[in-house]
Short mmCIF file of C-alpha atoms in Angstrom, two decimals:
data_model
loop_
_atom_site.label_atom_id
_atom_site.label_comp_id
_atom_site.label_asym_id
_atom_site.label_seq_id
_atom_site.Cartn_x
_atom_site.Cartn_y
_atom_site.Cartn_z
CA MET A 1 2.40 -17.27 52.06
CA SER A 2 5.65 -17.26 52.06
CA ALA A 3 7.62 -13.23 52.26
CA GLU A 4 9.34 -15.34 48.38
CA ALA A 5 5.71 -16.96 47.16
CA ALA A 6 4.01 -12.75 48.43
CA ASP A 7 6.80 -10.44 46.31
CA ARG A 8 6.29 -13.10 43.58
CA GLU A 9 2.46 -12.44 43.08
CA ALA A 10 3.23 -8.50 44.22
CA ALA A 11 5.49 -7.92 40.51
CA THR A 12 3.33 -10.16 38.59
CA SER A 13 -0.02 -7.62 39.78
CA SER A 14 1.85 -4.71 38.87
CA ARG A 15 3.09 -6.27 35.39
CA PRO A 16 0.86 -3.87 32.89
CA CYS A 17 -1.05 -5.57 31.02
CA THR A 18 -0.42 -5.96 26.97
CA PRO A 19 -3.25 -5.65 24.97
CA PRO A 20 -4.22 -8.60 22.87
CA GLN A 21 -3.29 -7.98 19.20
CA THR A 22 -5.73 -6.77 17.28
CA CYS A 23 -6.21 -9.51 13.78
CA TRP A 24 -7.00 -8.63 10.29
CA PHE A 25 -10.35 -9.75 10.57
CA GLU A 26 -12.08 -7.28 13.35
CA PHE A 27 -11.67 -4.76 10.71
CA LEU A 28 -13.91 -6.79 8.07
CA LEU A 29 -16.22 -6.68 11.25
CA GLU A 30 -16.47 -3.24 12.63
CA GLU A 31 -16.53 -0.07 9.91
CA SER A 32 -15.45 2.57 12.41
CA LEU A 33 -12.53 -0.18 14.26
CA LEU A 34 -8.70 0.85 11.54
CA GLU A 35 -9.01 4.39 12.33
CA LYS A 36 -9.37 3.61 16.28
CA HIS A 37 -6.56 1.36 15.39
CA LEU A 38 -4.22 4.00 13.87
CA ARG A 39 -5.19 6.83 16.73
CA LYS A 40 -3.13 4.51 19.11
CA PRO A 41 -0.11 5.97 20.33
CA CYS A 42 1.66 2.71 19.40
CA PRO A 43 -0.68 0.19 16.67
CA ASP A 44 -0.18 -3.17 16.84
CA PRO A 45 -0.23 -4.40 14.49
CA ALA A 46 1.96 -1.65 12.50
CA PRO A 47 0.33 0.16 9.54
CA VAL A 48 2.75 -1.17 7.02
CA GLN A 49 1.86 -4.91 9.31
CA LEU A 50 -2.05 -4.03 8.66
CA ILE A 51 -1.21 -3.78 5.02
CA VAL A 52 0.51 -6.87 4.64
CA GLN A 53 -1.91 -9.32 6.53
CA PHE A 54 -4.57 -7.57 4.55
CA LEU A 55 -3.25 -7.33 0.72
CA GLU A 56 -2.08 -11.63 1.70
CA GLN A 57 -5.71 -11.66 2.67
CA ALA A 58 -7.11 -10.38 -0.93
CA SER A 59 -4.41 -12.40 -2.21
CA LYS A 60 -5.35 -16.19 -1.60
CA PRO A 61 -6.07 -18.14 -4.53
CA SER A 62 -9.57 -20.45 -3.88
CA VAL A 63 -10.09 -24.06 -4.29
CA ASN A 64 -13.43 -25.17 -6.51
CA GLU A 65 -15.08 -27.90 -6.24
CA GLN A 66 -12.78 -29.85 -7.95
CA ASN A 67 -10.55 -29.18 -6.05
CA GLN A 68 -8.46 -27.40 -8.84
CA VAL A 69 -6.56 -23.76 -7.14
CA GLN A 70 -8.49 -20.86 -8.96
CA PRO A 71 -7.18 -16.98 -8.65
CA PRO A 72 -8.39 -14.87 -5.61
CA PRO A 73 -12.37 -13.68 -5.99
CA ASP A 74 -13.73 -10.90 -6.87
CA ASN A 75 -15.62 -10.61 -3.82
CA LYS A 76 -16.98 -7.72 -1.23
CA ARG A 77 -14.52 -9.63 1.53
CA ASN A 78 -11.67 -9.43 -1.29
CA ARG A 79 -12.51 -5.90 -1.95
CA ILE A 80 -12.84 -4.20 1.92
CA LEU A 81 -9.62 -6.06 2.15
CA LYS A 82 -7.99 -4.46 -0.32
CA LEU A 83 -9.99 -0.85 0.26
CA LEU A 84 -7.98 -1.30 4.08
CA ALA A 85 -4.75 -1.70 2.78
CA LEU A 86 -5.11 1.46 0.63
CA LYS A 87 -7.00 3.50 3.49
CA VAL A 88 -3.88 2.24 6.05
CA ALA A 89 -1.56 3.55 2.77
CA ALA A 90 -3.70 6.72 3.10
CA HIS A 91 -3.00 7.09 6.27
CA LEU A 92 0.72 7.10 5.90
CA LYS A 93 0.02 10.12 3.34
CA TRP A 94 1.67 7.65 0.79
CA ASP A 95 5.16 8.50 1.40
CA LEU A 96 7.35 6.28 -0.53
CA ASP A 97 10.18 6.41 1.86
CA ILE A 98 7.92 5.02 4.64
CA LEU A 99 5.77 2.47 2.40
CA GLU A 100 9.24 1.48 0.80
CA LYS A 101 11.17 0.23 3.82
CA SER A 102 8.79 -1.78 5.86
CA LEU A 103 7.02 -3.61 2.21
CA SER A 104 7.97 -5.71 0.25
CA VAL A 105 8.63 -5.02 -4.02
CA PRO A 106 5.54 -7.41 -4.38
CA VAL A 107 3.54 -6.11 -1.57
CA LEU A 108 4.33 -2.89 -2.95
CA ASN A 109 2.88 -2.88 -6.51
CA VAL A 110 -0.28 -4.77 -5.52
CA LEU A 111 -0.94 -1.76 -3.44
CA LEU A 112 0.09 0.66 -6.66
CA ASN A 113 -1.45 -1.42 -8.94
CA GLU A 114 -5.16 -1.21 -6.51
CA LEU A 115 -4.11 3.13 -6.28
CA LEU A 116 -4.60 2.54 -10.29
CA CYS A 117 -7.55 1.00 -10.28
CA VAL A 118 -9.69 3.13 -7.50
CA SER A 119 -8.34 5.62 -9.37
CA LYS A 120 -10.13 5.29 -12.57
CA VAL A 121 -6.73 4.11 -14.50
CA PRO A 122 -7.47 1.78 -16.77
CA PRO A 123 -5.82 -2.26 -17.04
CA GLY A 124 -2.83 -1.60 -19.26
CA THR A 125 -3.73 1.85 -20.69
CA LYS A 126 0.10 3.88 -21.14
CA HIS A 127 -0.09 5.61 -18.48
CA VAL A 128 2.89 7.83 -21.35
CA ASP A 129 -0.36 8.12 -23.37
CA MET A 130 -2.33 9.67 -20.82
CA ASP A 131 -2.93 14.04 -20.33
CA LEU A 132 -1.88 14.55 -16.77
CA ALA A 133 -3.03 18.01 -17.27
CA THR A 134 -5.97 16.76 -18.31
CA LEU A 135 -7.07 13.65 -15.72
CA PRO A 136 -8.97 14.06 -13.30
CA PRO A 137 -6.35 15.22 -10.10
CA THR A 138 -6.50 11.90 -7.71
CA THR A 139 -6.49 10.18 -10.76
CA ALA A 140 -2.66 12.62 -12.77
CA MET A 141 -1.35 11.75 -8.59
CA ALA A 142 -1.75 7.92 -8.60
CA ILE A 143 -0.31 7.35 -12.20
CA LEU A 144 2.78 9.85 -10.81
CA LEU A 145 3.06 8.23 -7.45
CA TYR A 146 3.34 4.34 -9.31
CA ASN A 147 6.41 5.69 -11.88
CA ARG A 148 7.67 7.77 -8.69
CA TRP A 149 8.25 4.18 -7.46
CA ALA A 150 8.82 2.42 -10.10
CA ILE A 151 12.13 4.69 -10.46
CA ARG A 152 13.20 4.46 -7.07
CA THR A 153 13.05 0.84 -6.90
CA ILE A 154 14.59 0.33 -10.83
CA VAL A 155 17.37 2.54 -8.84
CA GLN A 156 18.18 1.00 -5.21
CA SER A 157 17.47 -2.88 -7.53
CA SER A 158 21.01 -1.81 -9.04
CA PHE A 159 23.15 -1.35 -4.83
CA PRO A 160 24.41 -4.74 -3.54
CA VAL A 161 21.71 -6.27 -0.92
CA LYS A 162 23.18 -7.46 2.54
CA GLN A 163 22.12 -10.75 3.26
CA ALA A 164 20.77 -12.13 6.49
CA LYS A 165 22.45 -14.10 8.61
CA PRO A 166 20.91 -17.49 7.72
CA GLY A 167 18.68 -19.00 10.51
CA PRO A 168 18.48 -22.77 11.09
CA PRO A 169 16.69 -24.13 7.13
CA GLN A 170 12.84 -24.27 7.34
CA LEU A 171 11.70 -25.99 3.85
CA SER A 172 8.58 -23.62 3.69
CA VAL A 173 10.30 -20.44 5.23
CA MET A 174 13.10 -21.15 1.90
CA ASN A 175 10.30 -21.86 -0.29
CA GLN A 176 9.08 -18.64 0.27
CA MET A 177 12.18 -16.45 -0.24
CA GLN A 178 12.63 -17.81 -3.16
CA GLN A 179 8.81 -17.63 -5.05
CA GLU A 180 9.28 -13.31 -3.33
CA LYS A 181 12.90 -13.40 -5.44
CA GLU A 182 11.31 -14.52 -7.97
CA LEU A 183 8.25 -12.47 -8.19
CA THR A 184 10.69 -8.59 -6.99
CA GLU A 185 12.69 -10.01 -10.59
CA ASN A 186 9.38 -10.38 -12.44
CA ILE A 187 7.98 -7.05 -11.25
CA LEU A 188 11.57 -5.32 -11.59
CA LYS A 189 11.89 -6.94 -15.54
CA VAL A 190 9.11 -5.29 -16.42
CA LEU A 191 9.51 -1.45 -14.37
CA LYS A 192 12.51 -1.52 -16.45
CA GLU A 193 11.15 -2.70 -19.54
CA GLN A 194 8.42 0.36 -18.65
CA ALA A 195 11.58 3.23 -17.75
CA SER A 196 12.35 5.18 -20.74
CA ASP A 197 8.08 5.48 -20.36
CA SER A 198 8.73 6.46 -16.56
CA ILE A 199 10.98 9.16 -16.70
CA LEU A 200 8.20 10.61 -19.91
CA VAL A 201 5.57 10.86 -17.30
CA LEU A 202 7.61 12.01 -14.19
CA GLU A 203 9.04 14.44 -17.34
CA ALA A 204 5.48 15.91 -17.80
CA ALA A 205 4.64 16.41 -14.69
CA LEU A 206 7.41 18.63 -13.98
CA LYS A 207 5.57 20.96 -17.31
CA LEU A 208 2.55 20.82 -14.86
CA ASN A 209 1.16 24.51 -13.64
CA LYS A 210 -1.41 22.42 -11.05
CA ASP A 211 -1.92 21.75 -8.23
CA LEU A 212 -2.92 17.30 -7.66
CA TYR A 213 -4.90 15.72 -4.80
CA VAL A 214 -3.88 12.15 -3.13
CA HIS A 215 -6.48 10.07 -1.77
CA THR A 216 -7.11 10.03 1.42
CA MET A 217 -9.08 7.81 4.12
CA ARG A 218 -12.10 9.97 3.15
CA THR A 219 -11.90 9.79 -0.15
CA LEU A 220 -11.33 6.77 -0.88
CA ASP A 221 -14.75 5.99 0.81
CA LEU A 222 -16.60 8.16 -1.14
CA LEU A 223 -15.78 6.02 -3.69
CA ALA A 224 -16.39 2.63 -2.50
CA MET A 225 -20.13 3.91 -1.92
CA GLU A 226 -23.01 2.92 -4.27
CA PRO A 227 -23.59 5.69 -6.98
CA GLY A 228 -25.85 8.24 -6.40
CA MET A 229 -24.21 8.50 -2.05
CA VAL A 230 -21.75 10.77 -3.09
CA ASN A 231 -23.78 13.84 -2.39
CA GLY A 232 -21.82 15.80 -5.54
CA GLU A 233 -18.65 15.25 -3.79
CA THR A 234 -15.59 13.17 -6.68
CA GLU A 235 -12.29 12.09 -7.84
CA SER A 236 -12.02 15.41 -9.77
CA SER A 237 -13.49 17.99 -6.98
CA ALA A 238 -11.08 19.76 -4.36
CA ALA A 239 -11.02 16.48 -1.93
CA GLY A 240 -7.89 14.47 -0.76
CA LEU A 241 -4.82 16.05 0.49
CA LYS A 242 -3.45 18.94 -1.52
CA ILE A 243 -0.52 18.26 -2.89
CA ARG A 244 0.91 21.81 -4.59
CA THR A 245 2.47 22.02 -7.54
CA GLU A 246 6.07 22.75 -6.50
CA GLU A 247 5.80 19.75 -4.06
CA MET A 248 4.77 17.24 -6.51
CA GLN A 249 7.79 18.69 -8.49
CA CYS A 250 9.85 18.27 -5.85
CA GLN A 251 8.94 15.44 -4.80
CA VAL A 252 9.10 14.09 -9.03
CA PHE A 253 12.38 15.97 -9.38
CA ILE A 254 14.02 13.76 -6.24
CA SER A 255 12.22 10.74 -7.96
CA ALA A 256 13.82 10.28 -11.00
CA PHE A 257 16.34 12.93 -11.69
CA ASN A 258 18.67 13.22 -8.55
#
């Protein structure tokens, strides 16, 4: 072997082996994999990337036997994918600064609506008509989180967005960007129509004098269990991550009135 070949072989053998990226479907196959993955110093994919992947897969339309496009089916696979996305957000402690920085408006809209759903907020119910003081702590917190995000998103949309430097035009990428832009505009329209209600919800939160709880990976797992398997732990119990009154009110004030 020549000296040059020996040097090349030595360099190759000393190079650290990069572990393969974990695929989204692997988390469906092994229940404990998500927590193991999130405990890594530098998980690949990153938590926010996992949220996108899980929700993308759960939102894919299906095609029936007549080759007609149908809405995503409400099956066990898709419910688990949505739950996994929520669990990743819970791992991030529902930090809107982190979530907004990395997730698009459409993705966050889906994520927070799923949180409302699992927190037992009836679809179509006006949040302003719900009494936060009498709701289970995690339900009230889900409503506050959604309305904080709504106001923050409206405010952010008023600032000019720096356009990314365009690369070589690719039709599929351009179509995807246009679809996301239209979807974002539609969501913003709805949020702006509901802005006065969102402000009233947040104002009501400033009058609360009780601690709230936000869902954790543990409480989300409890909600996914069959009835009768929860051993007395419920949404209204002291389960989840406690958010003290002062902390909650500070978050609300910064989101809506700062």
